[in-house]
Short mmCIF file of C-alpha atoms in Angstrom, two decimals:
data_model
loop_
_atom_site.label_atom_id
_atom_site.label_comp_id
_atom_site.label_asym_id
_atom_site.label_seq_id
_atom_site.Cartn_x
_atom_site.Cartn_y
_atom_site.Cartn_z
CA UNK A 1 -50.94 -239.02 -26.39
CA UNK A 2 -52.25 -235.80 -27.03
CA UNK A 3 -51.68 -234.11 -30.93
CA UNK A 4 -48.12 -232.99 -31.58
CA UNK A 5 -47.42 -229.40 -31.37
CA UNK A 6 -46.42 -227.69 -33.96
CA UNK A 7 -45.73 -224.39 -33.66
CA UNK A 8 -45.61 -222.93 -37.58
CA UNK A 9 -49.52 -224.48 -36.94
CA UNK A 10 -50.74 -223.88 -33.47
CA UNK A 11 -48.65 -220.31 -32.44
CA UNK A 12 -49.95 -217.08 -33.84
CA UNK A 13 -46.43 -216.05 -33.60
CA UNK A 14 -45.79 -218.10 -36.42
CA UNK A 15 -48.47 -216.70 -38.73
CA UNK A 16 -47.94 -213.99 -41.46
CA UNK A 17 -48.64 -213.18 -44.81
CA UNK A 18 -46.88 -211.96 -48.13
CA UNK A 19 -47.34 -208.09 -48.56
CA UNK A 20 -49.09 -207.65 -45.42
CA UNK A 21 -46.98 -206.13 -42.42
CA UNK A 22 -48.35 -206.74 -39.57
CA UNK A 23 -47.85 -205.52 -35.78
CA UNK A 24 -48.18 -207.87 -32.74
CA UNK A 25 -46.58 -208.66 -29.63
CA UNK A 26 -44.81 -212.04 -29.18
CA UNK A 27 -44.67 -214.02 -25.85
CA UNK A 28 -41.75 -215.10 -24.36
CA UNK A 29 -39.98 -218.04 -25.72
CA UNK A 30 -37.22 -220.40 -24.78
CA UNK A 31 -35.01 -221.24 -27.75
CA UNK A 32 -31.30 -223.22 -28.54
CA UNK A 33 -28.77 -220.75 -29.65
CA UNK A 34 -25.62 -220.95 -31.12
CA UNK A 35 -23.69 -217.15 -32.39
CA UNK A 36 -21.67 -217.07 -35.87
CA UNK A 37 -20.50 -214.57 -38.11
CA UNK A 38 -19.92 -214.22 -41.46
CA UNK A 39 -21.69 -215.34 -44.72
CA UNK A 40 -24.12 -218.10 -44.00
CA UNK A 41 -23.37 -219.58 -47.61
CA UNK A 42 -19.57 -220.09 -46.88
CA UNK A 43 -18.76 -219.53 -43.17
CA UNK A 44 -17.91 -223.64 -41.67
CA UNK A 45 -19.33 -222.29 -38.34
CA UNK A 46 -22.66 -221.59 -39.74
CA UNK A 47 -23.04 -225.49 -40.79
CA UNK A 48 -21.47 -226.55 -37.26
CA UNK A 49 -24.03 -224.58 -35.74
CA UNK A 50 -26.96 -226.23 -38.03
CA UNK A 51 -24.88 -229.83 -36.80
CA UNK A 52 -25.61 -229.00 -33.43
CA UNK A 53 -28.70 -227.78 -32.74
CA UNK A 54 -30.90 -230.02 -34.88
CA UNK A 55 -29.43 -233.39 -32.66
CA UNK A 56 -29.77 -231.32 -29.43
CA UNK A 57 -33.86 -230.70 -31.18
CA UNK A 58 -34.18 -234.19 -32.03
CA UNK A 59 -32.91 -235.60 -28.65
CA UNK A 60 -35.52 -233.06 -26.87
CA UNK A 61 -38.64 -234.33 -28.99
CA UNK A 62 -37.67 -238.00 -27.56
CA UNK A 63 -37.02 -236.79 -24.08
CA UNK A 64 -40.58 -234.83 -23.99
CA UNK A 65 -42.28 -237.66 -25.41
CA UNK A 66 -40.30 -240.67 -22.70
CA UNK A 67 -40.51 -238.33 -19.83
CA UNK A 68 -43.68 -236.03 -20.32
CA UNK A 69 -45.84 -238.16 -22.83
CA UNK A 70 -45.55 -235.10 -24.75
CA UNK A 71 -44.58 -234.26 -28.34
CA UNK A 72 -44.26 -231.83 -30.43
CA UNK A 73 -42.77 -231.43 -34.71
CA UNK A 74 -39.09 -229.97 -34.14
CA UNK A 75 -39.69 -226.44 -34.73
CA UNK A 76 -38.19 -224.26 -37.88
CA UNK A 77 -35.04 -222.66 -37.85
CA UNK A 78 -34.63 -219.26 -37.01
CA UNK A 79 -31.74 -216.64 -37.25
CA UNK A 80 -30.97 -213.18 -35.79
CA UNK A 81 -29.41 -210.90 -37.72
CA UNK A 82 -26.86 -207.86 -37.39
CA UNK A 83 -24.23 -205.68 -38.71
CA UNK A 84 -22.81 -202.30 -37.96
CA UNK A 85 -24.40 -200.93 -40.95
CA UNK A 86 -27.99 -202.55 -41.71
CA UNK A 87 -27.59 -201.70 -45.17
CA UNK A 88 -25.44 -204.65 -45.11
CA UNK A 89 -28.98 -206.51 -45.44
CA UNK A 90 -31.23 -203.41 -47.22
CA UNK A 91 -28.80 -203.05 -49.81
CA UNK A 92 -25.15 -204.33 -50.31
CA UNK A 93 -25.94 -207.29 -49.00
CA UNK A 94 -22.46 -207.57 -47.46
CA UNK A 95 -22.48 -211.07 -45.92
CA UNK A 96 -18.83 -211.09 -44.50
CA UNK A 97 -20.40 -208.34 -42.32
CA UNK A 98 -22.88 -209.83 -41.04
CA UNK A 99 -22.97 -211.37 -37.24
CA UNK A 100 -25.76 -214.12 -36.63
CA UNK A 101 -27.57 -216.64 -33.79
CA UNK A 102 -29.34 -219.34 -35.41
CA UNK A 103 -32.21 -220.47 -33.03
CA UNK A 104 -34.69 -223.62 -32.47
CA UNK A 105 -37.61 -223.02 -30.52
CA UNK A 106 -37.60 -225.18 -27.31
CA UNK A 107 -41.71 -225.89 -26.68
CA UNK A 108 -43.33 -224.91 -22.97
CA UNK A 109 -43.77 -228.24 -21.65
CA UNK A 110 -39.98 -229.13 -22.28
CA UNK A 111 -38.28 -227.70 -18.77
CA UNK A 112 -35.02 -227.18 -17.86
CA UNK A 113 -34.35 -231.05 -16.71
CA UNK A 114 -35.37 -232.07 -20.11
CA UNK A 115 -33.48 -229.74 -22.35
CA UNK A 116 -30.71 -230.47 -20.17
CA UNK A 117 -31.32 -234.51 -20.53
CA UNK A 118 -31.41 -233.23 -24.06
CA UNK A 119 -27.93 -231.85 -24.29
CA UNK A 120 -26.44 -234.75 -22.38
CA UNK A 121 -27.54 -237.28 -25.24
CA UNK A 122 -26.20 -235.13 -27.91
CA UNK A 123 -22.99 -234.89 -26.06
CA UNK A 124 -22.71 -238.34 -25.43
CA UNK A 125 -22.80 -239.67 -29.53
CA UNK A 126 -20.14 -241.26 -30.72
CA UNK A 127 -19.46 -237.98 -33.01
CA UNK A 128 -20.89 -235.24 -30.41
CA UNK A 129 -21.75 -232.29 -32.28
CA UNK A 130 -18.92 -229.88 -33.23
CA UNK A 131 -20.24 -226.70 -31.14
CA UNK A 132 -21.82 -228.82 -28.28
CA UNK A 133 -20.29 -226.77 -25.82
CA UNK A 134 -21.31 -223.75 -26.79
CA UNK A 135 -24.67 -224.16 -27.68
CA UNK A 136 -26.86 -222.44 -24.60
CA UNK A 137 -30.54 -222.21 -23.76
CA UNK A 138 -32.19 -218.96 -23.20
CA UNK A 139 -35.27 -217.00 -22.95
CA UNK A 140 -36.06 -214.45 -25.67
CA UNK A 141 -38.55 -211.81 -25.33
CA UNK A 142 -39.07 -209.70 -28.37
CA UNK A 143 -42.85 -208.45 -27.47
CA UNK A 144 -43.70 -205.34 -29.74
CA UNK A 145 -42.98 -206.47 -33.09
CA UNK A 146 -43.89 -206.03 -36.82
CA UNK A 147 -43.44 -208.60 -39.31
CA UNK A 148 -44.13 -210.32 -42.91
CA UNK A 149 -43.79 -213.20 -44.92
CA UNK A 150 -41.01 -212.72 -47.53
CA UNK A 151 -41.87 -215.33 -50.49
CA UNK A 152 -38.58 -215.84 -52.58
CA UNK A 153 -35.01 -216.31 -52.47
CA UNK A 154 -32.79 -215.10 -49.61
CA UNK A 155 -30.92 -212.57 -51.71
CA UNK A 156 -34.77 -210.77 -52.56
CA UNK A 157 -35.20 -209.87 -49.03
CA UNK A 158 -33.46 -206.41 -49.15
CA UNK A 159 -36.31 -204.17 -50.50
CA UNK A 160 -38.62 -205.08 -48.02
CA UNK A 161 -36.72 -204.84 -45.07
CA UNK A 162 -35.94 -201.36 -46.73
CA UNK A 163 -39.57 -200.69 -46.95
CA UNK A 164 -39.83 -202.08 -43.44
CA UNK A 165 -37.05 -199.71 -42.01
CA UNK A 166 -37.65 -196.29 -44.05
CA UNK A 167 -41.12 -196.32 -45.13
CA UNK A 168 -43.59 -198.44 -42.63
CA UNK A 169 -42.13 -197.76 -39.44
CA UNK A 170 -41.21 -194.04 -39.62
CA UNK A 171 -45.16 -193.87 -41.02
CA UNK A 172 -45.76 -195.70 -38.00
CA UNK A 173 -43.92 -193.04 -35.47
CA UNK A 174 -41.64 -196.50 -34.65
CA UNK A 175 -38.04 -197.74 -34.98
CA UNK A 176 -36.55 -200.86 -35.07
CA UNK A 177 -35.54 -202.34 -31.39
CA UNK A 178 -33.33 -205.45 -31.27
CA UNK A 179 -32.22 -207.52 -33.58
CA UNK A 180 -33.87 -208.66 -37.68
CA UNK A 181 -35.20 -211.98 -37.15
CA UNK A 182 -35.49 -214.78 -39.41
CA UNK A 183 -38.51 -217.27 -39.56
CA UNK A 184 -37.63 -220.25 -42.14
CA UNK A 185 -40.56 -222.06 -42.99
CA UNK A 186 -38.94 -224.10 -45.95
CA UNK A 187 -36.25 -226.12 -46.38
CA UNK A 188 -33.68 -224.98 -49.07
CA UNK A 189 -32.53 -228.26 -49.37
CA UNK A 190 -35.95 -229.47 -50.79
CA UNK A 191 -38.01 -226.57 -51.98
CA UNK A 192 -36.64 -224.17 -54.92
CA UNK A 193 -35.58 -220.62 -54.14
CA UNK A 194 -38.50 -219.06 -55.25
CA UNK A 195 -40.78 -220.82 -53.27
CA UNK A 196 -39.13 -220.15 -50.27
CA UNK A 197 -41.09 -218.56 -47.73
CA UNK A 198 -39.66 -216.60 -44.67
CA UNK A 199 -41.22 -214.87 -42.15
CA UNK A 200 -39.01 -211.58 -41.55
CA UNK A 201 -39.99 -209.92 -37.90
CA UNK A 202 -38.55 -207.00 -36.41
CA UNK A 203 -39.04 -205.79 -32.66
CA UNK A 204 -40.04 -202.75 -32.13
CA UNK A 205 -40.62 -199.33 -30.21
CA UNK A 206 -41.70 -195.33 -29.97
CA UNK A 207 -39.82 -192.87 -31.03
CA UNK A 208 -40.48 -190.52 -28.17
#
């Protein structure tokens, strides 16, 4: 069997550094989703959400590797972020405002069969998990994008999206397109908040 893939690794999506913006365009990806809103710290759906799509993950890696002789690491989460008012994230930090879709990155070689062989183990558990239903799989295509590495807690991020938002992108003759998007690369369950490191991407576009 071939090397697993692991994307934080082997895609170039997946590579940034701290103080360094950088621009590039990113493929098209298939990725479990699940949509929330509200804070991330207190809202029940948000853990329901992580309950779901990490089995649904897991169950893929085995079905790639039984059916494909492929596998891969399970990906890092991701999250897409929104409000009415960004300054929700920039600067009050309002998380009751905020509406989310937490993501996992579904590899190429998994196909539709598999990802659907996927969801039928998860469903069939004893305890199936809580937002099984809802969880869908769908193709995400952010090409133009800029994007960092935040190094820190959560709650530090607001400056430099700021700086993103109303410095390096009107000096850029761009503005934001889509949604912020999350890249965690550590586990806050096992690494402290200051070590955290996030990659924080933002599609892109002219302003004409």
């Amino acid at each position: 069997m071939a090397r697993p893939l692991d994307v934080k690794r082997d895609l170039d999506e997946y590579q940034a550094h701290a103080g360094k913006m950088r621009r590039l365009v990113v493929p098209p990806h298939r990725y479990l989703m699940v949509d929330g809103h509200g804070d991330p710290n207190a809202a029940p759906r948000y853990q329901d959400a992580l309950q779901t799509l990490y089995p649904v993950s897991y169950a893929l890696k085995a079905v790639c590797r039984e059916e494909l002789g492929r596998d891969h690491v399970v990906p890092p989460l991701e999250g897409r972020w929104w409000a009415e008012d960004f300054t929700a994230f920039t600067t009050y930090r309002d998380k009751q405002a905020w509406d989310w879709t937490l993501l996992l990155l579904v590899p190429d070689h998994a196909g539709d069969e598999q990802v659907g062989a996927a969801m039928a183990r998860a469903r069939a558990r004893r305890t199936p998990p809580p937002l099984i239903e809802e969880l869908r799989c769908e193709e995400l295509d952010e090409a133009d994008c800029v994007q960092t590495l935040h190094v820190g807690p959560y709650d530090d991020e607001g400056p430099v999206l700021a700086r993103l938002h109303e410095e390096l992108l009107p000096g850029l003759g761009l503005r934001p397109r889509g949604h912020h998007h999350e890249i965690y690369l550590g586990d806050p369950r096992r690494t402290a908040p200051e070590r955290l490191r996030t990659i924080l991407r933002q599609g892109v576009e002219p302003v004409y």
